[in-house]
Short mmCIF file of C-alpha atoms in Angstrom, two decimals:
data_model
loop_
_atom_site.label_atom_id
_atom_site.label_comp_id
_atom_site.label_asym_id
_atom_site.label_seq_id
_atom_site.Cartn_x
_atom_site.Cartn_y
_atom_site.Cartn_z
CA MET A 921 -35.72 44.82 -26.15
CA GLY A 922 -36.09 41.33 -24.86
CA ILE A 923 -33.32 39.38 -23.05
CA LYS A 924 -31.76 37.15 -25.50
CA SER A 925 -29.76 34.61 -23.58
CA THR A 926 -29.56 30.78 -23.52
CA GLU A 927 -30.70 31.03 -19.83
CA PRO A 928 -34.20 31.23 -18.95
CA THR A 929 -35.87 34.73 -18.45
CA ILE A 930 -36.01 35.27 -14.69
CA PRO A 931 -39.12 37.07 -13.12
CA LEU A 932 -38.11 40.17 -11.22
CA SER A 933 -40.34 39.16 -8.17
CA THR A 934 -38.59 35.93 -7.62
CA PRO A 935 -34.72 35.04 -6.60
CA LEU A 936 -32.55 35.73 -9.52
CA LEU A 937 -30.84 32.54 -9.51
CA SER A 938 -31.01 29.00 -7.92
CA THR A 939 -29.25 28.54 -4.70
CA ASN A 940 -27.77 25.55 -6.15
CA ASN A 941 -25.03 28.02 -7.49
CA VAL A 942 -23.72 28.68 -4.05
CA GLU A 943 -20.03 28.81 -4.14
CA ASN A 944 -17.80 25.99 -2.86
CA ASN A 945 -15.50 28.14 -0.56
CA GLU A 946 -17.60 31.03 0.76
CA GLY A 947 -20.24 29.17 2.28
CA THR A 948 -18.07 27.01 4.41
CA SER A 949 -14.75 28.87 5.13
CA SER A 950 -14.27 31.40 7.81
CA ILE A 951 -14.28 35.17 7.05
CA PRO A 952 -10.79 36.31 6.15
CA THR A 953 -9.44 39.02 8.59
CA ILE A 954 -8.44 41.19 5.93
CA LEU A 955 -12.10 41.36 4.48
CA ILE A 956 -13.36 42.45 7.87
CA LEU A 957 -10.65 44.94 8.42
CA THR A 958 -11.10 46.36 4.98
CA THR A 959 -14.81 46.68 5.41
CA LEU A 960 -14.19 48.44 8.89
CA VAL A 961 -11.94 50.97 7.12
CA ALA A 962 -14.59 51.76 4.44
CA VAL A 963 -17.36 52.14 6.95
CA ASN A 964 -15.46 54.59 8.88
CA GLY A 965 -16.74 56.89 6.06
CA SER A 966 -20.41 55.77 7.03
CA TYR A 967 -19.67 56.91 10.63
CA VAL A 968 -18.55 60.29 9.44
CA PHE A 969 -21.67 60.51 7.31
CA GLY A 970 -23.92 59.89 10.38
CA SER A 971 -21.91 62.23 12.81
CA ALA A 972 -22.24 65.19 10.14
CA VAL A 973 -25.91 64.55 10.09
CA GLY A 974 -26.42 64.37 13.81
CA TYR A 975 -24.00 67.41 14.52
CA SER A 976 -26.53 70.40 13.87
CA SER A 977 -29.07 69.44 16.44
CA PRO A 978 -27.20 69.28 19.86
CA SER A 979 -24.87 72.15 18.64
CA GLN A 980 -27.62 74.43 17.86
CA SER A 981 -28.03 76.64 21.00
CA GLY A 982 -24.05 76.96 21.35
CA ILE A 983 -23.51 78.00 17.93
CA MET A 984 -26.45 80.41 17.94
CA ASN A 985 -25.18 82.00 21.32
CA ASP A 986 -21.37 82.21 20.45
CA LEU A 987 -21.91 83.45 17.08
CA ASN A 988 -24.95 85.53 17.68
CA LEU A 989 -26.98 83.74 14.79
CA GLY A 990 -30.57 83.93 14.28
CA VAL A 991 -32.94 81.07 13.59
CA ALA A 992 -32.94 81.84 9.79
CA GLN A 993 -28.98 82.00 9.79
CA TYR A 994 -28.90 78.52 11.70
CA ALA A 995 -31.41 77.08 9.32
CA ILE A 996 -28.79 77.86 6.49
CA PHE A 997 -26.22 76.13 8.54
CA GLY A 998 -28.56 73.08 8.78
CA SER A 999 -29.78 72.81 5.19
CA ILE A 1000 -26.57 73.69 3.38
CA LEU A 1001 -25.04 70.10 4.22
CA THR A 1002 -27.69 68.59 1.98
CA ILE A 1003 -26.74 71.06 -0.77
CA GLY A 1004 -23.09 70.09 -0.51
CA ALA A 1005 -24.13 66.23 -0.52
CA MET A 1006 -25.88 66.84 -3.74
CA ILE A 1007 -22.74 68.46 -5.27
CA GLY A 1008 -20.67 65.39 -4.05
CA ALA A 1009 -23.29 62.99 -5.28
CA ILE A 1010 -23.10 64.39 -8.79
CA ALA A 1011 -19.27 64.15 -8.78
CA SER A 1012 -19.18 60.73 -7.03
CA GLY A 1013 -19.54 58.39 -9.70
CA ARG A 1014 -16.90 59.86 -12.01
CA ILE A 1015 -14.38 60.32 -9.22
CA ALA A 1016 -14.78 56.68 -8.19
CA ASP A 1017 -14.63 55.36 -11.74
CA TYR A 1018 -11.60 57.45 -12.58
CA THR A 1019 -9.51 57.55 -9.46
CA GLY A 1020 -10.70 54.17 -7.90
CA ARG A 1021 -12.84 53.66 -4.80
CA ARG A 1022 -9.94 53.92 -2.36
CA VAL A 1023 -8.90 57.29 -3.86
CA ALA A 1024 -12.42 58.52 -3.88
CA MET A 1025 -12.84 58.01 -0.17
CA GLY A 1026 -9.70 59.59 0.37
CA PHE A 1027 -10.84 62.74 -1.46
CA SER A 1028 -13.95 62.73 0.67
CA GLN A 1029 -12.36 62.61 3.93
CA LEU A 1030 -10.18 65.53 2.73
CA PHE A 1031 -13.23 67.57 2.28
CA CYS A 1032 -14.51 66.49 5.59
CA ILE A 1033 -11.44 67.34 7.47
CA PHE A 1034 -11.17 70.74 6.22
CA GLY A 1035 -14.99 71.43 6.55
CA TRP A 1036 -14.73 70.24 10.27
CA ILE A 1037 -11.73 72.40 10.94
CA ALA A 1038 -13.46 75.43 9.26
CA ILE A 1039 -16.39 74.79 11.60
CA ALA A 1040 -14.38 74.44 14.62
CA PHE A 1041 -12.33 77.49 14.21
CA SER A 1042 -15.17 79.66 12.79
CA LYS A 1043 -15.84 83.07 14.23
CA VAL A 1044 -18.40 84.24 11.66
CA ALA A 1045 -21.43 82.59 9.92
CA TRP A 1046 -19.83 82.24 6.41
CA TRP A 1047 -17.01 80.25 7.84
CA LEU A 1048 -19.51 77.81 9.32
CA TYR A 1049 -21.31 77.68 5.96
CA ILE A 1050 -18.21 76.97 4.09
CA GLY A 1051 -17.23 74.25 6.56
CA ARG A 1052 -20.67 72.55 6.40
CA LEU A 1053 -20.67 72.74 2.58
CA LEU A 1054 -17.40 70.92 2.43
CA VAL A 1055 -18.43 68.30 4.85
CA GLY A 1056 -21.66 67.97 2.80
CA CYS A 1057 -19.58 67.36 -0.49
CA GLY A 1058 -17.57 64.74 1.54
CA ILE A 1059 -20.53 62.80 2.79
CA GLY A 1060 -22.22 63.17 -0.79
CA LEU A 1061 -19.33 61.32 -2.09
CA LEU A 1062 -19.01 58.78 0.86
CA SER A 1063 -22.84 57.90 0.37
CA TYR A 1064 -22.09 56.41 -2.97
CA VAL A 1065 -18.60 55.03 -2.79
CA VAL A 1066 -18.64 53.16 0.56
CA PRO A 1067 -21.64 50.67 -0.32
CA VAL A 1068 -20.36 50.10 -3.84
CA TYR A 1069 -16.99 49.46 -2.71
CA VAL A 1070 -18.01 47.21 0.14
CA ALA A 1071 -20.33 45.24 -2.36
CA GLU A 1072 -17.53 44.85 -4.90
CA ILE A 1073 -14.97 43.19 -2.33
CA THR A 1074 -17.40 40.89 -0.50
CA PRO A 1075 -18.36 37.30 -1.63
CA LYS A 1076 -22.04 37.08 -2.44
CA ASN A 1077 -23.07 35.13 0.77
CA LEU A 1078 -21.73 37.99 2.74
CA ARG A 1079 -22.24 41.01 0.70
CA GLY A 1080 -25.86 42.10 1.98
CA ALA A 1081 -24.82 41.89 5.79
CA PHE A 1082 -21.52 43.75 5.13
CA THR A 1083 -23.00 46.40 2.92
CA ALA A 1084 -25.81 47.03 5.58
CA VAL A 1085 -23.19 47.70 7.99
CA HIS A 1086 -22.87 51.21 6.17
CA GLN A 1087 -26.35 52.24 7.63
CA LEU A 1088 -25.51 50.72 11.00
CA MET A 1089 -22.42 53.07 11.22
CA ILE A 1090 -24.62 55.98 10.05
CA CYS A 1091 -26.68 55.36 12.88
CA LEU A 1092 -23.84 55.03 15.31
CA GLY A 1093 -22.14 58.35 14.05
CA MET A 1094 -25.49 59.98 14.26
CA SER A 1095 -26.26 58.67 17.91
CA LEU A 1096 -22.93 59.08 19.40
CA THR A 1097 -22.46 62.64 17.93
CA TYR A 1098 -25.86 63.59 19.52
CA LEU A 1099 -24.79 62.31 22.82
CA ILE A 1100 -21.25 63.90 22.78
CA GLY A 1101 -22.91 67.06 21.72
CA ALA A 1102 -25.19 67.17 24.78
CA TYR A 1103 -22.14 67.51 26.99
CA LEU A 1104 -19.39 69.07 25.12
CA ASN A 1105 -18.75 72.46 23.38
CA TRP A 1106 -19.79 72.51 19.75
CA ARG A 1107 -16.23 73.38 18.81
CA ILE A 1108 -14.74 70.53 20.55
CA VAL A 1109 -17.55 68.20 18.83
CA ALA A 1110 -16.40 69.55 15.45
CA LEU A 1111 -12.83 68.59 16.15
CA ILE A 1112 -13.64 65.19 17.24
CA GLY A 1113 -15.39 64.80 14.11
CA THR A 1114 -12.03 64.85 12.31
CA ILE A 1115 -10.82 61.71 14.14
CA PRO A 1116 -12.88 59.02 12.29
CA CYS A 1117 -11.93 60.90 8.98
CA LEU A 1118 -8.14 60.58 9.85
CA ILE A 1119 -8.51 57.06 10.78
CA GLN A 1120 -9.78 56.20 7.34
CA LEU A 1121 -7.44 58.49 5.45
CA LEU A 1122 -4.40 56.78 7.14
CA SER A 1123 -5.75 53.23 6.67
CA LEU A 1124 -6.54 53.52 2.97
CA PRO A 1125 -3.17 52.85 1.61
CA PHE A 1126 -3.13 49.50 3.46
CA ILE A 1127 -6.42 47.98 2.11
CA PRO A 1128 -6.74 46.48 -1.48
CA ASP A 1129 -8.68 48.29 -4.18
CA SER A 1130 -11.94 46.72 -5.58
CA PRO A 1131 -10.95 43.74 -7.83
CA ARG A 1132 -13.82 44.78 -10.18
CA TRP A 1133 -12.74 48.06 -10.47
CA LEU A 1134 -9.16 46.87 -11.26
CA ALA A 1135 -10.64 44.46 -13.91
CA LYS A 1136 -12.47 47.31 -15.47
CA ILE A 1137 -9.42 49.58 -16.23
CA GLY A 1138 -7.52 46.56 -17.47
CA LYS A 1139 -5.40 45.46 -14.55
CA MET A 1140 -6.20 41.82 -14.53
CA LYS A 1141 -3.15 40.71 -12.43
CA GLU A 1142 -3.92 43.22 -9.96
CA SER A 1143 -7.51 42.40 -9.82
CA ASP A 1144 -6.67 38.70 -9.18
CA SER A 1145 -4.07 39.75 -6.53
CA ALA A 1146 -6.61 41.76 -4.60
CA LEU A 1147 -9.41 38.95 -4.86
CA GLN A 1148 -7.02 36.54 -3.60
CA ARG A 1149 -6.00 38.89 -0.74
CA LEU A 1150 -9.62 39.59 0.20
CA ARG A 1151 -10.68 35.81 -0.05
CA GLY A 1152 -7.73 34.38 1.76
CA LYS A 1153 -4.47 32.68 0.86
CA ASN A 1154 -5.81 29.07 0.70
CA VAL A 1155 -9.11 29.81 -1.01
CA ASP A 1156 -9.61 28.97 -4.78
CA VAL A 1157 -10.86 32.22 -6.27
CA TYR A 1158 -10.24 30.79 -10.12
CA GLN A 1159 -14.06 30.80 -10.71
CA GLU A 1160 -14.84 34.05 -9.20
CA ALA A 1161 -11.98 35.55 -10.94
CA THR A 1162 -12.92 34.07 -14.23
CA GLU A 1163 -16.31 35.21 -14.12
CA ILE A 1164 -15.32 38.90 -13.23
CA LYS A 1165 -12.91 38.78 -16.28
CA GLU A 1166 -15.38 37.42 -18.84
CA TYR A 1167 -18.03 39.73 -17.64
CA THR A 1168 -15.82 42.86 -17.74
CA GLU A 1169 -14.52 41.84 -21.13
CA ALA A 1170 -18.08 41.54 -22.58
CA LEU A 1171 -18.83 45.00 -21.13
CA GLN A 1172 -15.75 46.44 -22.98
CA GLN A 1173 -17.92 46.43 -26.14
CA GLN A 1174 -20.25 48.88 -24.37
CA THR A 1175 -19.32 52.50 -24.18
CA GLU A 1176 -19.56 54.08 -20.76
CA SER A 1177 -22.90 55.90 -20.48
CA SER A 1178 -23.40 59.45 -19.25
CA ILE A 1179 -26.46 60.15 -17.03
CA ILE A 1180 -28.53 60.91 -20.09
CA GLY A 1181 -27.31 57.61 -21.71
CA LEU A 1182 -28.73 55.70 -18.76
CA PHE A 1183 -32.18 56.23 -19.98
CA GLN A 1184 -32.09 53.22 -22.41
CA VAL A 1185 -34.14 50.31 -22.50
CA GLN A 1186 -31.22 48.19 -21.51
CA TYR A 1187 -30.85 49.89 -18.27
CA LEU A 1188 -34.67 50.64 -17.46
CA LYS A 1189 -35.34 47.66 -15.15
CA ALA A 1190 -32.17 48.48 -12.91
CA LEU A 1191 -32.72 52.20 -13.03
CA THR A 1192 -36.55 52.06 -12.02
CA VAL A 1193 -35.57 49.85 -9.17
CA GLY A 1194 -32.72 52.00 -8.03
CA VAL A 1195 -34.41 55.37 -8.31
CA GLY A 1196 -37.88 53.94 -7.13
CA LEU A 1197 -36.33 52.69 -3.94
CA MET A 1198 -34.48 55.96 -3.26
CA ILE A 1199 -37.64 58.09 -3.90
CA LEU A 1200 -39.91 55.98 -1.67
CA GLN A 1201 -37.24 55.75 1.01
CA GLN A 1202 -37.16 59.48 1.38
CA PHE A 1203 -40.84 60.43 0.64
CA GLY A 1204 -41.83 57.99 3.12
CA GLY A 1205 -40.81 60.97 5.69
CA ILE A 1206 -37.68 59.47 7.48
CA ASN A 1207 -35.86 62.81 7.47
CA GLY A 1208 -38.80 64.99 8.40
CA ILE A 1209 -39.61 62.61 11.30
CA VAL A 1210 -35.93 62.06 12.39
CA PHE A 1211 -35.03 65.88 12.18
CA TYR A 1212 -38.05 67.19 13.79
CA ALA A 1213 -38.73 64.51 16.15
CA ASN A 1214 -38.48 66.65 19.20
CA SER A 1215 -41.20 68.79 17.99
CA ILE A 1216 -43.25 65.95 17.01
CA PHE A 1217 -42.94 64.69 20.62
CA ILE A 1218 -43.65 67.95 22.07
CA SER A 1219 -46.94 68.48 19.88
CA ALA A 1220 -48.05 65.21 21.12
CA GLY A 1221 -47.45 66.22 24.65
CA LEU A 1222 -44.28 64.37 25.41
CA SER A 1223 -41.04 65.46 26.60
CA GLU A 1224 -38.13 65.71 24.17
CA SER A 1225 -35.70 63.62 26.32
CA ILE A 1226 -38.06 60.49 26.54
CA GLY A 1227 -38.65 60.61 22.64
CA THR A 1228 -35.05 60.96 21.82
CA ILE A 1229 -33.77 58.39 24.19
CA ALA A 1230 -36.31 55.95 22.94
CA MET A 1231 -35.61 56.47 19.41
CA VAL A 1232 -31.87 55.77 19.83
CA ALA A 1233 -32.90 52.85 21.85
CA VAL A 1234 -34.91 51.33 18.83
CA LYS A 1235 -32.86 52.42 16.00
CA ILE A 1236 -29.33 50.86 16.70
CA PRO A 1237 -30.77 47.53 17.76
CA MET A 1238 -33.19 47.21 14.70
CA THR A 1239 -30.31 48.23 12.49
CA THR A 1240 -28.09 45.63 13.81
CA LEU A 1241 -30.83 43.05 13.47
CA GLY A 1242 -31.39 44.13 9.76
CA VAL A 1243 -27.75 43.46 9.22
CA LEU A 1244 -27.78 40.15 10.83
CA LEU A 1245 -30.94 38.96 8.93
CA MET A 1246 -29.79 40.42 5.46
CA ASP A 1247 -28.16 37.40 4.09
CA ARG A 1248 -30.44 34.95 5.69
CA SER A 1249 -34.01 36.31 4.90
CA GLY A 1250 -32.97 38.05 1.78
CA ARG A 1251 -33.53 41.78 0.81
CA ARG A 1252 -37.25 41.41 -0.34
CA PRO A 1253 -38.74 39.86 2.76
CA LEU A 1254 -36.84 42.42 4.83
CA LEU A 1255 -37.89 45.37 2.66
CA LEU A 1256 -41.66 44.19 2.75
CA VAL A 1257 -41.78 43.81 6.44
CA SER A 1258 -39.96 47.15 6.84
CA ALA A 1259 -42.39 49.00 4.44
CA VAL A 1260 -45.42 47.66 6.36
CA GLY A 1261 -44.04 48.67 9.71
CA THR A 1262 -43.30 52.13 8.53
CA CYS A 1263 -46.79 52.31 6.85
CA VAL A 1264 -48.52 51.19 10.35
CA GLY A 1265 -46.19 53.39 12.38
CA CYS A 1266 -47.23 56.66 10.19
CA PHE A 1267 -50.95 55.44 10.64
CA LEU A 1268 -50.69 55.33 14.43
CA ALA A 1269 -49.07 58.67 14.49
CA ALA A 1270 -51.87 60.34 12.34
CA ILE A 1271 -54.53 58.72 14.48
CA SER A 1272 -52.71 60.42 17.63
CA PHE A 1273 -52.92 63.89 15.97
CA PHE A 1274 -56.41 63.28 14.55
CA LEU A 1275 -57.78 62.58 18.37
CA GLN A 1276 -55.69 65.67 19.28
CA ASP A 1277 -57.58 67.86 16.71
CA LEU A 1278 -60.91 66.36 18.07
CA HIS A 1279 -59.87 66.93 21.68
CA LYS A 1280 -60.59 63.23 22.49
CA TRP A 1281 -58.63 60.47 24.24
CA LYS A 1282 -56.18 63.11 25.45
CA GLU A 1283 -54.49 60.48 27.75
CA VAL A 1284 -54.00 58.05 24.74
CA SER A 1285 -52.98 60.05 21.96
CA PRO A 1286 -49.39 61.05 23.07
CA ILE A 1287 -48.76 57.29 23.69
CA LEU A 1288 -49.98 56.50 20.30
CA ALA A 1289 -47.68 59.23 18.87
CA LEU A 1290 -44.67 57.77 20.81
CA VAL A 1291 -45.46 54.14 19.63
CA GLY A 1292 -46.15 55.26 15.85
CA VAL A 1293 -42.87 57.17 15.53
CA LEU A 1294 -40.93 54.40 17.27
CA VAL A 1295 -42.63 51.56 15.05
CA TYR A 1296 -41.91 53.78 12.14
CA VAL A 1297 -38.20 54.38 13.13
CA GLY A 1298 -37.69 50.60 14.15
CA SER A 1299 -39.17 49.35 10.93
CA TYR A 1300 -37.32 51.77 8.66
CA SER A 1301 -34.02 50.85 10.69
CA LEU A 1302 -34.73 47.16 9.95
CA GLY A 1303 -34.85 47.36 6.14
CA ILE A 1304 -35.83 50.37 3.97
CA GLY A 1305 -32.89 52.49 5.61
CA ALA A 1306 -30.31 50.05 4.43
CA ILE A 1307 -31.46 47.92 1.61
CA PRO A 1308 -31.78 50.61 -1.09
CA TRP A 1309 -28.09 51.41 -0.85
CA VAL A 1310 -27.27 47.68 -0.80
CA ILE A 1311 -29.42 47.23 -4.02
CA MET A 1312 -27.99 50.40 -5.50
CA SER A 1313 -24.52 48.89 -5.09
CA GLU A 1314 -25.53 45.42 -6.74
CA ILE A 1315 -27.71 46.13 -9.65
CA PHE A 1316 -25.75 48.48 -12.16
CA PRO A 1317 -22.96 46.84 -14.35
CA ILE A 1318 -19.66 48.39 -14.12
CA ASN A 1319 -19.60 50.46 -17.40
CA VAL A 1320 -22.38 52.60 -16.00
CA LYS A 1321 -22.00 52.26 -12.23
CA GLY A 1322 -20.57 55.53 -12.24
CA SER A 1323 -23.06 57.61 -13.92
CA ALA A 1324 -25.90 55.50 -12.43
CA GLY A 1325 -24.85 55.55 -8.88
CA SER A 1326 -24.19 59.27 -9.09
CA PHE A 1327 -27.76 59.77 -10.30
CA VAL A 1328 -29.41 57.48 -7.77
CA THR A 1329 -27.53 59.17 -4.96
CA LEU A 1330 -28.33 62.64 -6.24
CA ILE A 1331 -32.09 61.77 -6.29
CA ASN A 1332 -31.86 60.47 -2.71
CA TRP A 1333 -30.21 63.68 -1.47
CA LEU A 1334 -32.58 65.82 -3.60
CA CYS A 1335 -35.68 64.03 -2.10
CA SER A 1336 -34.26 64.30 1.35
CA TRP A 1337 -33.78 68.09 1.12
CA ILE A 1338 -37.44 68.10 -0.26
CA VAL A 1339 -38.84 66.31 2.80
CA SER A 1340 -36.82 68.24 5.27
CA TYR A 1341 -37.69 71.52 3.68
CA GLY A 1342 -41.29 70.83 3.39
CA PHE A 1343 -42.13 68.97 6.63
CA ASN A 1344 -42.77 71.95 8.88
CA PHE A 1345 -45.06 73.34 6.06
CA LEU A 1346 -46.99 70.11 5.91
CA MET A 1347 -47.39 69.81 9.68
CA SER A 1348 -48.67 73.28 9.95
CA TRP A 1349 -51.17 72.50 7.17
CA SER A 1350 -52.34 69.50 9.04
CA SER A 1351 -50.40 67.06 11.44
CA TYR A 1352 -52.93 64.28 10.79
CA GLY A 1353 -52.96 64.69 6.98
CA THR A 1354 -49.14 64.81 6.85
CA PHE A 1355 -48.67 61.27 8.37
CA ILE A 1356 -51.54 60.02 6.36
CA ILE A 1357 -49.53 60.92 3.29
CA PHE A 1358 -46.52 59.28 4.49
CA SER A 1359 -48.37 56.21 5.43
CA THR A 1360 -49.82 56.14 1.94
CA ILE A 1361 -46.49 56.40 0.22
CA CYS A 1362 -45.21 53.56 2.51
CA GLY A 1363 -48.16 51.52 1.71
CA PHE A 1364 -47.35 52.06 -2.10
CA THR A 1365 -43.70 51.03 -1.43
CA VAL A 1366 -45.02 47.50 -0.24
CA LEU A 1367 -46.57 47.06 -3.67
CA PHE A 1368 -43.42 48.51 -5.58
CA VAL A 1369 -41.18 45.98 -3.69
CA ALA A 1370 -43.49 43.15 -4.40
CA LYS A 1371 -43.78 43.69 -8.07
CA LEU A 1372 -40.42 45.08 -9.09
CA VAL A 1373 -37.78 44.47 -6.76
CA PRO A 1374 -35.57 41.34 -7.34
CA GLU A 1375 -34.09 38.98 -4.58
CA THR A 1376 -30.41 39.39 -4.98
CA LYS A 1377 -29.37 37.23 -1.98
CA GLY A 1378 -26.72 34.69 -2.86
CA CYS A 1379 -25.95 35.97 -6.53
CA THR A 1380 -22.68 37.26 -7.51
CA LEU A 1381 -22.96 40.97 -8.88
CA GLU A 1382 -22.35 39.52 -12.40
CA GLU A 1383 -25.49 37.32 -12.20
CA ILE A 1384 -27.49 40.08 -10.83
CA GLN A 1385 -26.58 42.69 -13.54
CA ALA A 1386 -26.74 40.26 -16.32
CA SER A 1387 -30.46 39.28 -15.29
CA LEU A 1388 -31.52 42.90 -15.03
CA ASN A 1389 -29.81 44.59 -18.05
CA SER A 1390 -30.86 43.07 -21.25
CA TYR A 1391 -27.60 43.46 -23.19
CA SER A 1392 -25.45 41.76 -20.45
CA THR A 1393 -26.61 38.39 -21.37
CA LYS A 1394 -25.79 38.75 -24.89
CA ARG A 1395 -22.75 36.85 -26.27
#
């Protein structure tokens, strides 16, 4: 099905629209305080996400000793988070569409609070598992709704950077939980985990709902009011509000699609980009490398502490740099640089393990492993970590955003579980071969981005979706 429109067809490998369409007010006015505060409330959920992922590593010895758990039992505790996240991902789109983005975030935090409390007061293993599963359900929901909400409330010239703060807060949550867990009892750390949950839960009533979601359910006056509040009292929002209204009315003719209904020609471009980026992000090896970083450094002849400190020292600054560059350089250039960097990083790690197998250059191989992992983590943090979530929140029209977002988020968590589960088996097969596989996938990511991923910088959500989804431009 071709795109029938009075507008010219726009190639996917080029910017979607001319920068001549930059809005009058957004480029010049200061950022409204309410927009900053609203975004900070939303990304509290991202911090919860990061703290949940970072909890299991520093708490391992304490939990295993206090509850007399074996390695296999603790492995269940670690992996059940991902299973919960997949359950949360399946339900995330429907919950966010029917109840709204704010209420969905509130639901997720209730899951997380009950989960953290169950972990903190557990006396037996199954209470641990229930708590971890509940936290997983919560973060599976958060991983979808936070970037979508932030993308829907921000103006186009700030959307990339604000949405990428989601990934930055995940990094902060992981790093601070890892640091706190090294010094405090695991039960105390679990109770501390409820604090950001409560902060978001108590703040949600004071922030506006998504103007686009309000328009979708027919509350046009509330949509205009929320948009005005988010942009500032003295900003003219007529053009943006009109665009949201007209686009939403055009979509009313389309029925809301289920996950099966997504596999139609009209959604093929957006679905290919969204799913492809999530698969390549995870199959590039990030979870295997991060979860088993300590064993990688030990295998390469380095101490755990040196590797861990170095990773944190690289990850947070590079994620911050990605946030700052997102709306300046654009998504595609950052993705390309990031994918090339991860490819090089994995290749350097592969050379390190290859030299170890040959018993040559024994002084050099540990340094190569450290450099390779740090180059990989730094490059990943710069772009490929955050941008797939940014693009996922941008490319799907609102009538399929719930089902499409659920599907894409589920794919991400499923691939995450596959890599995490299979990484040790791959390393026992061949450390060198494992990193060659990851390097090859990262190389393929470069080609995928160059050929298929559109540049969305400086475009409204409606413009992006109209260019990618063929029915959207029909009048």
